Short mmCIF file of C-alpha atoms and ligand atoms in Angstrom, two decimals:
data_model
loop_
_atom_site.label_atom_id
_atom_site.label_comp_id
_atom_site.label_asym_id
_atom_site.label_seq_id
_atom_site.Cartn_x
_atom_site.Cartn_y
_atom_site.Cartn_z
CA UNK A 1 0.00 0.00 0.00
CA UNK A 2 1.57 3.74 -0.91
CA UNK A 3 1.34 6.48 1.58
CA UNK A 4 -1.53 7.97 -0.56
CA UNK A 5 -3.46 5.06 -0.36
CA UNK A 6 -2.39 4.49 3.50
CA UNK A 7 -3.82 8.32 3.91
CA UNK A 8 -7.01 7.23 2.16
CA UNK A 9 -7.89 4.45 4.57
CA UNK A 10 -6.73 6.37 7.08
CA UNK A 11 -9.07 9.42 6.96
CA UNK A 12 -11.83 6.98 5.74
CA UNK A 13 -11.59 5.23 9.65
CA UNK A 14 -11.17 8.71 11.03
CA UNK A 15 -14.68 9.91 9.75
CA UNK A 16 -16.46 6.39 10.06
CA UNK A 17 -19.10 6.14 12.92
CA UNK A 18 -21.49 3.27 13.33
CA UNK A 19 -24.18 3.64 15.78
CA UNK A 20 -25.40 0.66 17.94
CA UNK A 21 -29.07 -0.59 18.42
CA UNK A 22 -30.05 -0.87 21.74
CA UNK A 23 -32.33 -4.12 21.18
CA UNK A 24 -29.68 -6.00 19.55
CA UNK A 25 -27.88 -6.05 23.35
CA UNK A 26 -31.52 -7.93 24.67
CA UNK A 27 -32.86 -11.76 24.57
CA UNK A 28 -34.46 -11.74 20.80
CA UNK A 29 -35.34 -14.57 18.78
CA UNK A 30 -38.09 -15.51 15.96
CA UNK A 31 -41.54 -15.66 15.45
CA UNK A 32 -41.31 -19.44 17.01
CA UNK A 33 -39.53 -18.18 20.16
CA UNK A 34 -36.86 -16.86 22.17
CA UNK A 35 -33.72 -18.66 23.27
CA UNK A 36 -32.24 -16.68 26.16
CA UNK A 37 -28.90 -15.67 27.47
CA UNK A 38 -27.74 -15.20 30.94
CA UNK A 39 -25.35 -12.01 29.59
CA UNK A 40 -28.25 -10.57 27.89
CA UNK A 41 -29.00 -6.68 28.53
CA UNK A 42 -32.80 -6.74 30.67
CA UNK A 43 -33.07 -3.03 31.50
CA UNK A 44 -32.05 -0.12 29.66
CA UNK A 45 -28.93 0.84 32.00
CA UNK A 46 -27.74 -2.67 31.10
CA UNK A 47 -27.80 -1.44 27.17
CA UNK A 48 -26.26 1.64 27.89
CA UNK A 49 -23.39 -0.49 30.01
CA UNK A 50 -22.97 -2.97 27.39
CA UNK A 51 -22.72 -0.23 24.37
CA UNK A 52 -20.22 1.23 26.52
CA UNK A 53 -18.07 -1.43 25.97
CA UNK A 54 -18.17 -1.38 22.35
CA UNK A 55 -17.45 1.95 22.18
CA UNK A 56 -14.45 1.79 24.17
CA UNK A 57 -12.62 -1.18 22.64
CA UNK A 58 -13.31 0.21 19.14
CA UNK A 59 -13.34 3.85 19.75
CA UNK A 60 -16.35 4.55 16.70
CA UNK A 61 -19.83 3.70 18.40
CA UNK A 62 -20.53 6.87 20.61
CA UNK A 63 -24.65 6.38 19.95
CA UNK A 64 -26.94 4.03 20.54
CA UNK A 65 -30.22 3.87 18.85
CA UNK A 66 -33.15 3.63 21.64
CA UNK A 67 -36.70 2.01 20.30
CA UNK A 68 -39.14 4.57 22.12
CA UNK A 69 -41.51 1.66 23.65
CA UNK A 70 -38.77 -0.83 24.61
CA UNK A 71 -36.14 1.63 25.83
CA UNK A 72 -38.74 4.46 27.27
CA UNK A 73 -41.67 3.03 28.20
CA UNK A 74 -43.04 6.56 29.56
CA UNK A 75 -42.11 8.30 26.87
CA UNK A 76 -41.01 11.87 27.80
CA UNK A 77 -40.88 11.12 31.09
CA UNK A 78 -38.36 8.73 30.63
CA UNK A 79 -36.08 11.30 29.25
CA UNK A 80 -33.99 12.60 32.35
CA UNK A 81 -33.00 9.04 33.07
CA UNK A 82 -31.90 8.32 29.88
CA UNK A 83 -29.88 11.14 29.46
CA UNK A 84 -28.48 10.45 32.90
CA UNK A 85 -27.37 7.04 31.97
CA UNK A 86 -25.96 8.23 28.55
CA UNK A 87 -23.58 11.02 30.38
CA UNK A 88 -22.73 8.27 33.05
CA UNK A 89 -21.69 5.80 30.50
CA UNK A 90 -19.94 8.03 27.75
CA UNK A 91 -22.70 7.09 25.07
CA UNK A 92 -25.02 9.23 23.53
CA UNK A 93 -28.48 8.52 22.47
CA UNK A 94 -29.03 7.98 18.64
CA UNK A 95 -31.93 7.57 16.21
CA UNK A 96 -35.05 7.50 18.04
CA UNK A 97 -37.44 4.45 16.97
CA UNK A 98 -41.13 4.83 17.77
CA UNK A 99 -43.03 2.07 18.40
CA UNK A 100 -45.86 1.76 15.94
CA UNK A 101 -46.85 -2.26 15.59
CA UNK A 102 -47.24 -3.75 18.47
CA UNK A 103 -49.92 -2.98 20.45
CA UNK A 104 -53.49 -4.60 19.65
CA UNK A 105 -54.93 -1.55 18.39
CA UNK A 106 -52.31 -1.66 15.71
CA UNK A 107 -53.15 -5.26 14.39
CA UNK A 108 -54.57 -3.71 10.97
CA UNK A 109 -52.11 -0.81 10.66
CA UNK A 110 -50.77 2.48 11.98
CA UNK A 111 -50.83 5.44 9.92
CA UNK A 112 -53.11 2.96 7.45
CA UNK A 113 -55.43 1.57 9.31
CA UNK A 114 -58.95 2.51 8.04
CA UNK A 115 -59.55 3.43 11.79
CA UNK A 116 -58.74 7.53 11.95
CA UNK A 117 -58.70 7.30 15.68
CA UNK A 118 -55.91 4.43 15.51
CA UNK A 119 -53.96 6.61 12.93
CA UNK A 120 -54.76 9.54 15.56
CA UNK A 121 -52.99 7.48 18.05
CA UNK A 122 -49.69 6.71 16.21
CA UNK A 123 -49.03 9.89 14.97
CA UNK A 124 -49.52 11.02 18.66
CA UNK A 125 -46.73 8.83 19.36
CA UNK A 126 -44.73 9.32 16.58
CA UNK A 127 -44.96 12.84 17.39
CA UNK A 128 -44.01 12.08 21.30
CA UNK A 129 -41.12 10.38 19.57
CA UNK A 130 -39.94 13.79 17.57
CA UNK A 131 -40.31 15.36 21.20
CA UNK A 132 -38.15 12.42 22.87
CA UNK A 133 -35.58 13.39 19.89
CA UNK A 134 -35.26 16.70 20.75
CA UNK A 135 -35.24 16.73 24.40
CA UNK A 136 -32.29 13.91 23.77
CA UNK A 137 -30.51 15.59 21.27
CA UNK A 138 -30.95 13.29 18.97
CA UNK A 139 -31.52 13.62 15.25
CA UNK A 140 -32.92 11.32 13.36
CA UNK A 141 -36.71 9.71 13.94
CA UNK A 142 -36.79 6.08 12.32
CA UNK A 143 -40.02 5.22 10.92
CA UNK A 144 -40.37 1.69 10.45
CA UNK A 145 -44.16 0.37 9.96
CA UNK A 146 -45.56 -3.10 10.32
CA UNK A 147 -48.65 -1.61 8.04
CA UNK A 148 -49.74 -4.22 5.39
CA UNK A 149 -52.17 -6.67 4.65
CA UNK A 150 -52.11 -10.49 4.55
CA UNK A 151 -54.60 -11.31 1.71
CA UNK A 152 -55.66 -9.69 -1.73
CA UNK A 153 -58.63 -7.08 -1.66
CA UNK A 154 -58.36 -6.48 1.86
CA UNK A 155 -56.82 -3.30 2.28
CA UNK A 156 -57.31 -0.06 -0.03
CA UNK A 157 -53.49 0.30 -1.15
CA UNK A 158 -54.50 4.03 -2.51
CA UNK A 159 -56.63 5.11 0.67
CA UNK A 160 -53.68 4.02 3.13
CA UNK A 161 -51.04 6.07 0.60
CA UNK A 162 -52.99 8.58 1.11
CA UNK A 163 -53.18 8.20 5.27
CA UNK A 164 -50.08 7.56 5.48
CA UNK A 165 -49.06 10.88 3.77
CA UNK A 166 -51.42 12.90 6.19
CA UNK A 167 -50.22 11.98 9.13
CA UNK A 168 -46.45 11.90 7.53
CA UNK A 169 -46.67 15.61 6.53
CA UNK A 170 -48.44 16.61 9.87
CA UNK A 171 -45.40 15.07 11.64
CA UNK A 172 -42.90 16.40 9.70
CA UNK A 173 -44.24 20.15 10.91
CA UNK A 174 -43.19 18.70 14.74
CA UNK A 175 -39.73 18.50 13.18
CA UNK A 176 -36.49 20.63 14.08
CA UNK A 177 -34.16 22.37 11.40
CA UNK A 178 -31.76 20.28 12.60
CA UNK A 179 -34.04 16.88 12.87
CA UNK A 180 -34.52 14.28 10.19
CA UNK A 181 -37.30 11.85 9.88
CA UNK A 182 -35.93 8.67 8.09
CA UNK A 183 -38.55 6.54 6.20
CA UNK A 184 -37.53 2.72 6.29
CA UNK A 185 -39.40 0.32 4.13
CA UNK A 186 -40.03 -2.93 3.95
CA UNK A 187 -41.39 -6.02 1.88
CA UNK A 188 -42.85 -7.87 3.64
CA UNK A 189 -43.37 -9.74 7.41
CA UNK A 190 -44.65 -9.57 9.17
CA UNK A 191 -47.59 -8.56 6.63
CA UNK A 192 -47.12 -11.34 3.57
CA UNK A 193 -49.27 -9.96 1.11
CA UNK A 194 -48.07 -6.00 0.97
CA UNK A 195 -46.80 -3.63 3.25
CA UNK A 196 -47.41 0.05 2.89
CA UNK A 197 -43.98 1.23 2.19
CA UNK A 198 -42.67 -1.75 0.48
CA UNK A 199 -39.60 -0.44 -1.56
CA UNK A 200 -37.02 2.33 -1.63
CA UNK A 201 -39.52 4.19 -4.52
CA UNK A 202 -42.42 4.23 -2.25
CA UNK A 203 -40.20 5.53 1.47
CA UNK A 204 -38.79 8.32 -1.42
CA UNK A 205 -42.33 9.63 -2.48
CA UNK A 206 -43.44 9.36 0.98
CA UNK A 207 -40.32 11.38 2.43
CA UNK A 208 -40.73 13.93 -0.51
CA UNK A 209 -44.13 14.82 -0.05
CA UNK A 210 -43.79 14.16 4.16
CA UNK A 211 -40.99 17.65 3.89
CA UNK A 212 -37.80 18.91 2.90
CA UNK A 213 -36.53 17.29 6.48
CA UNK A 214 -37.56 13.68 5.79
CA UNK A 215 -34.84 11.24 3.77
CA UNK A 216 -35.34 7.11 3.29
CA UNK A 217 -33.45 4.85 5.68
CA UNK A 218 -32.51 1.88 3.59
CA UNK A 219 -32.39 -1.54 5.55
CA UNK A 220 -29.66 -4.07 4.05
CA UNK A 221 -31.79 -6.83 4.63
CA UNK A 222 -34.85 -5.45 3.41
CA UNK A 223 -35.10 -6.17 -0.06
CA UNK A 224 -36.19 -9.44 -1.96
CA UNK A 225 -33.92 -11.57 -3.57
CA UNK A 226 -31.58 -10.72 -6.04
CA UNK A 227 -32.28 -7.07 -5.65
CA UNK A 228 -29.35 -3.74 -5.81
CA UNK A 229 -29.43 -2.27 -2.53
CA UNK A 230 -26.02 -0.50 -3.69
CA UNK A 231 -27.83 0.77 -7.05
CA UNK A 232 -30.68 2.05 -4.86
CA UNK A 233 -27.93 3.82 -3.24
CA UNK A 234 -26.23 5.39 -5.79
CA UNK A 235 -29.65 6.72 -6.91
CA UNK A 236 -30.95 7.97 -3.48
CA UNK A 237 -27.47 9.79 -3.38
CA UNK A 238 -28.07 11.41 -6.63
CA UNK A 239 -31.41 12.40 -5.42
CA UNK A 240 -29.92 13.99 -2.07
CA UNK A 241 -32.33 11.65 -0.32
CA UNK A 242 -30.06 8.53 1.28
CA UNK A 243 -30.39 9.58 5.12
CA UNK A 244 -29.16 6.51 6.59
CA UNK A 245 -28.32 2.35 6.50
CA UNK A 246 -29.62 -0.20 8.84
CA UNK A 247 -26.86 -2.41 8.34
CA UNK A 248 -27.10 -6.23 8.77
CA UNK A 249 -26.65 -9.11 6.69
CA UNK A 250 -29.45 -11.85 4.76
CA UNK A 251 -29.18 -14.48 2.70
CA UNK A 252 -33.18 -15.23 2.80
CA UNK A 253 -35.37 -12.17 4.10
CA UNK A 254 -34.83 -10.18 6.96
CA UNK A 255 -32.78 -12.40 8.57
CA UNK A 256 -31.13 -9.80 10.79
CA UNK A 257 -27.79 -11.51 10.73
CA UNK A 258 -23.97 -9.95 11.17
CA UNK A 259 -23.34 -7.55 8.23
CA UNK A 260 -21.09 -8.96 5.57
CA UNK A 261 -21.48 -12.63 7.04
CA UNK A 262 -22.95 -14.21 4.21
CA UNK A 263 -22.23 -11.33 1.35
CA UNK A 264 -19.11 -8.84 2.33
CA UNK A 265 -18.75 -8.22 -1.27
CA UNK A 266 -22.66 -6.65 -1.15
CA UNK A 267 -21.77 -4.09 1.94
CA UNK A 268 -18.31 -3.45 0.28
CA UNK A 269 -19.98 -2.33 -2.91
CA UNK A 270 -22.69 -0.34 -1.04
CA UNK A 271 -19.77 1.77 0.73
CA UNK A 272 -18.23 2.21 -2.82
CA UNK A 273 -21.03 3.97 -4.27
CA UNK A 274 -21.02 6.06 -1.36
CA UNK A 275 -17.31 7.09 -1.40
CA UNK A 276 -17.09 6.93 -5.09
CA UNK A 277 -19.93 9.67 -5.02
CA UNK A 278 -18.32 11.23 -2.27
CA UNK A 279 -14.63 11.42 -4.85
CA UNK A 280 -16.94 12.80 -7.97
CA UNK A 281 -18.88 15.14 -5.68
CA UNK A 282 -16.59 16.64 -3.71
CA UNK A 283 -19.47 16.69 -0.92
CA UNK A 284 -19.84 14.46 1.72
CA UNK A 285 -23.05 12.18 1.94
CA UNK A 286 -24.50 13.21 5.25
CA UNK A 287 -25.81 9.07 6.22
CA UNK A 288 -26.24 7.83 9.09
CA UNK A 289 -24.74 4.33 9.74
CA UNK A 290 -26.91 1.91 12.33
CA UNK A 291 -26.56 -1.55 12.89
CA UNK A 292 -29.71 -3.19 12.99
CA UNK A 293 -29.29 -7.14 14.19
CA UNK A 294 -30.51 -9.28 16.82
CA UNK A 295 -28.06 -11.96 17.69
CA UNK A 296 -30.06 -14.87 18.60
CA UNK A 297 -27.16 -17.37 19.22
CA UNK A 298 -23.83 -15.18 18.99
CA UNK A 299 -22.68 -13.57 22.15
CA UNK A 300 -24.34 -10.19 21.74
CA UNK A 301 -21.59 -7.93 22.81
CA UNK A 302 -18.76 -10.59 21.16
CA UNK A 303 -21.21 -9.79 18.12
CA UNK A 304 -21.37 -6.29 17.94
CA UNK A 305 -17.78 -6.09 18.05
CA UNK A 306 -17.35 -7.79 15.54
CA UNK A 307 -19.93 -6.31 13.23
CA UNK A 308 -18.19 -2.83 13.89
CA UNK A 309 -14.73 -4.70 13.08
CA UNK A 310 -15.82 -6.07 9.77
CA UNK A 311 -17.71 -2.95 8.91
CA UNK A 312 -14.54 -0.80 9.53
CA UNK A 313 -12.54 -3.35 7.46
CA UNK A 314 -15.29 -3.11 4.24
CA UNK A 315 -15.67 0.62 4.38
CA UNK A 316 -11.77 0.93 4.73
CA UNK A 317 -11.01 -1.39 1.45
CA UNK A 318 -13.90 0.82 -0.27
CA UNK A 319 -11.82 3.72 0.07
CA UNK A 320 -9.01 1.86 -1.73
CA UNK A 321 -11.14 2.12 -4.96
CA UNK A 322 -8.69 4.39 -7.74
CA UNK A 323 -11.27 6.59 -8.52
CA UNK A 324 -9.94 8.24 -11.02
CA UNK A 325 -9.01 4.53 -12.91
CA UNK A 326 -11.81 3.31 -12.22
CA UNK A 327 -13.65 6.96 -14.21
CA UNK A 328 -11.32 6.95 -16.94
CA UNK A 329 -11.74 3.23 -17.46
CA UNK A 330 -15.82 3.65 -16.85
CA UNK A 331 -15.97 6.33 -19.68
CA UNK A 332 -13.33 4.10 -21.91
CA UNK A 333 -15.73 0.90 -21.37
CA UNK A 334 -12.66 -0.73 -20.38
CA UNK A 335 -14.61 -3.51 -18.88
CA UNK A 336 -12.51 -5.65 -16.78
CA UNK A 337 -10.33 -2.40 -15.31
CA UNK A 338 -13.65 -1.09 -14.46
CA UNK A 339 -14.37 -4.24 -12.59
CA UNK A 340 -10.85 -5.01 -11.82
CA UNK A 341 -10.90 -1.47 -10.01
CA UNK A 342 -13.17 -2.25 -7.59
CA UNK A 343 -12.06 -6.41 -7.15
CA UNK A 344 -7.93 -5.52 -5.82
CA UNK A 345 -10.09 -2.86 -3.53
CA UNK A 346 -11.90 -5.66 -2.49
CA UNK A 347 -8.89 -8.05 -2.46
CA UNK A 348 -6.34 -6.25 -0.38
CA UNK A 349 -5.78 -7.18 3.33
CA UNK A 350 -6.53 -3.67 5.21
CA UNK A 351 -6.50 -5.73 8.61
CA UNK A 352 -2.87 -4.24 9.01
CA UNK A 353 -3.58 -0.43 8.71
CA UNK A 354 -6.79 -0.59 10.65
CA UNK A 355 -4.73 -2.71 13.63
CA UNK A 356 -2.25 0.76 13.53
CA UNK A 357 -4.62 3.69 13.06
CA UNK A 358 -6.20 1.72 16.57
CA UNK A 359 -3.21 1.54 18.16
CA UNK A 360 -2.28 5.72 16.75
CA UNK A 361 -6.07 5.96 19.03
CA UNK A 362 -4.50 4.47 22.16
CA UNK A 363 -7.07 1.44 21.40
CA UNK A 364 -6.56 -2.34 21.68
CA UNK A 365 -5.38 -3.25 17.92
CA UNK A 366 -8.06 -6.65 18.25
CA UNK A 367 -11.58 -5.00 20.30
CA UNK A 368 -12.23 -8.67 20.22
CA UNK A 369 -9.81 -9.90 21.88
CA UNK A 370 -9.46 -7.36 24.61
CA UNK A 371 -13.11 -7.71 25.47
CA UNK A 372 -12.19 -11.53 26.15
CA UNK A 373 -9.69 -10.70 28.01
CA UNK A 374 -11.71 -7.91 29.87
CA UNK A 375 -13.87 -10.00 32.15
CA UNK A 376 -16.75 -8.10 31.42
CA UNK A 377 -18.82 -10.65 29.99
CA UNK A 378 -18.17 -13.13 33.19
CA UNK A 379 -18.89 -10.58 35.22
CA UNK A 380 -22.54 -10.15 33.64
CA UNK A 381 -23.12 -13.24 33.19
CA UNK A 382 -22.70 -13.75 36.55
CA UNK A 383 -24.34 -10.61 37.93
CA UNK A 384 -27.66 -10.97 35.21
CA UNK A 385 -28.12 -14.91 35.32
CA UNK A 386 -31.06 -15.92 37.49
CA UNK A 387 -33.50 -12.53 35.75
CA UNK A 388 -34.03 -13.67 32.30
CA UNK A 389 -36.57 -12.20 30.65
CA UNK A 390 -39.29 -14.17 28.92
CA UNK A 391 -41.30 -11.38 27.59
CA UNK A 392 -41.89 -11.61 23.63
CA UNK A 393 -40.76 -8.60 22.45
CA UNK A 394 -37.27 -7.16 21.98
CA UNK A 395 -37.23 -4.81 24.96
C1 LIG B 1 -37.80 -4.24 11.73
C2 LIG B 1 -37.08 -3.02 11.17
C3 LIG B 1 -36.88 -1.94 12.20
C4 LIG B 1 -36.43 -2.48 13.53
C5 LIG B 1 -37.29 -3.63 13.97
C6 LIG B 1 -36.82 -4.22 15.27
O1 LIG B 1 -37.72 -5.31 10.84
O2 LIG B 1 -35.86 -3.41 10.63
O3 LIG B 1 -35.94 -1.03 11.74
O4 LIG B 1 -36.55 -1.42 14.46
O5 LIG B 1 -37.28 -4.63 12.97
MN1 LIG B 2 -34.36 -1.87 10.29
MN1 LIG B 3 -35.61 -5.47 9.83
#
């Protein structure tokens, strides 16, 4: 590697932040059931505690994403304690996530079910959500809805559009200057026939007409088979409307597994069309970065680490990309430099130059490692075991 490449990597860990969700630190499982772990965060302090330690073996997680119902059960008036806890524990809150699926009144939508007092209901706390944001500091509001249907001809597709915009655009007008509303879609589950905001096309009409402070928040492992996510990147970026990743790896649906697992190449290719765009620009793409996962069998904190190791790795050998070979050969149709441009990026061992940019950062060169050695996890497990939650939600 030459020094200008070395700088490349370098500044590309420098400005790389990854935020951490508080609900993949908690006992989670599937649809069929939970299997639980003694270590596993119960109570929002323990979340906070356990983030903590991600943050300070790897130095590049200071937020944590809090889901409004799980994390804050009385909404604003949980907000003194949380911001306690974040001060106390060096880690600030992140995206807020509203809760908007799963209590009963929600079992035929949110901001589309037929029911006006329902959709009265979840923009209430949507908008209690925008309030939470503020009070934390926090920016962005993720909007993730369960809102679908399970069988043909039962839902009006056009008169939930239309809800759903209403209540979008009356929310928005809650919103800060310095607040963004993120619209996350979804194909399906757990609605298997459609879901309201089923694609990146649908979350980018939505944001537009919702306000000039509303962007869509694209989930890695929402998307069917086979699909782009880094071509619906590329064209969210041109559209100045990419506000953020959920970032976790699939290889059937939303399996919610550790990004780059089963497809590095995927997540690698996703951070080049960001940094390539970045290079041609000369702007940088304001996006947030949030792991979204729920480790069912992998030790959660062992987990996160290493999610936040191998996403520092991928976005590092992105940066690697010859940008200018790889334009010159694009507008050539050199084929195979084009694509050769973007494979020795891919190919080269950046494992090296991360371990020393850590170690310039007075941090352990393997997080992994050093939480091992840490103790913390024995001393959870031993201190948590005997209060496992059963509940069947994430919180
Ligand atoms: C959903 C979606 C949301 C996340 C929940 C837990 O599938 O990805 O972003 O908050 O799961
Ligand atoms: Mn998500
Ligand atoms: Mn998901």
């Amino acid at each position: 590697m030459n020094t200008q490449q070395t700088d490349r990597v370098v500044q590309a860990l420098n400005s790389f932040r990854i935020e951490l969700p508080s609900w993949g630190f908690s006992n989670t499982g599937t649809r069929f059931g939970k299997y639980l772990q003694a270590a596993a965060a119960l109570t929002i302090e323990e979340k906070f505690s356990d983030a903590q330690q991600v943050h300070r073996l790897t130095g590049v997680c200071p937020t944590l994403a809090l889901h409004v119902l799980w994390d804050l059960p009385n909404g604003v008036d949980d907000v003194d304690g949380i911001a306690a806890l974040a001060a106390r524990h060096g880690v600030q809150p992140g995206s807020i996530n509203p809760n908007l699926f799963e209590e009963q009144i929600y079992k035929f939508g949110s901001f589309g079910n037929p029911d006006a007092s329902v959709r009265q209901h979840a923009l209430q706390h949507a908008k209690d959500s925008v309030r939470i944001a503020r009070r934390l500091n926090s920016r962005d509001i993720v909007l993730w809805f369960a809102d679908g249907s399970n069988y043909p001809g039962t839902a009006n597709v056009r008169r939930r559009k239309q809800w759903f915009e209403e209540n979008l655009r009356t929310l928005h007008a809650d919103v800060d200057s310095h607040q963004r509303l993120l619209v996350e879609y979804k194909p399906f589950e757990p609605a298997f026939y459609h879901t309201d905001i089923a694609d990146w096309g649908m979350a980018l009409s939505f944001a537009r007409s919702a306000g000039p402070r509303a962007r869509v928040l694209v989930d890695t492992g929402h998307h069917y088979q086979s699909q782009k996510p880094e071509q619906i990147a590329a064209w969210l970026l041109a559209e100045d409307m990419l506000g953020g990743f959920h970032l976790n790896d699939r290889r059937y649906a939303d399996d919610d597994l550790t990004l780059g697992s089963i497809d590095p190449y995927q997540v690698f290719r996703i951070f080049h069309e960001i940094l390539f765009f970045e290079w041609e620009s000369g702007a940088r793409a304001d996006i947030a970065y949030m792991i979204d996962q729920s480790h069912n069998l992998k030790g959660k904190i062992e987990a996160m680490i290493q999610t936040v190791m191998h996403a520092q790795e991928l976005y590092a050998k992105a940066a690697l990309v010859d940008y200018p070979g790889l334009a010159s050969a694009q507008a050539r149709c050199q084929l195979v430099d084009a694509e050769s441009a973007l494979r020795d990026a891919f190919s080269t061992d950046v494992r090296p130059i991360i371990e020393e940019w850590r170690r310039a950062k007075q941090l352990p060169a393997d997080p992994l490692d050093a939480f091992r050695q840490s103790g913390y996890l024995e001393r959870i497990t031993t201190e948590r075991r005997g209060r496992m939650s059963v509940t069947s939600s994430y919180a």
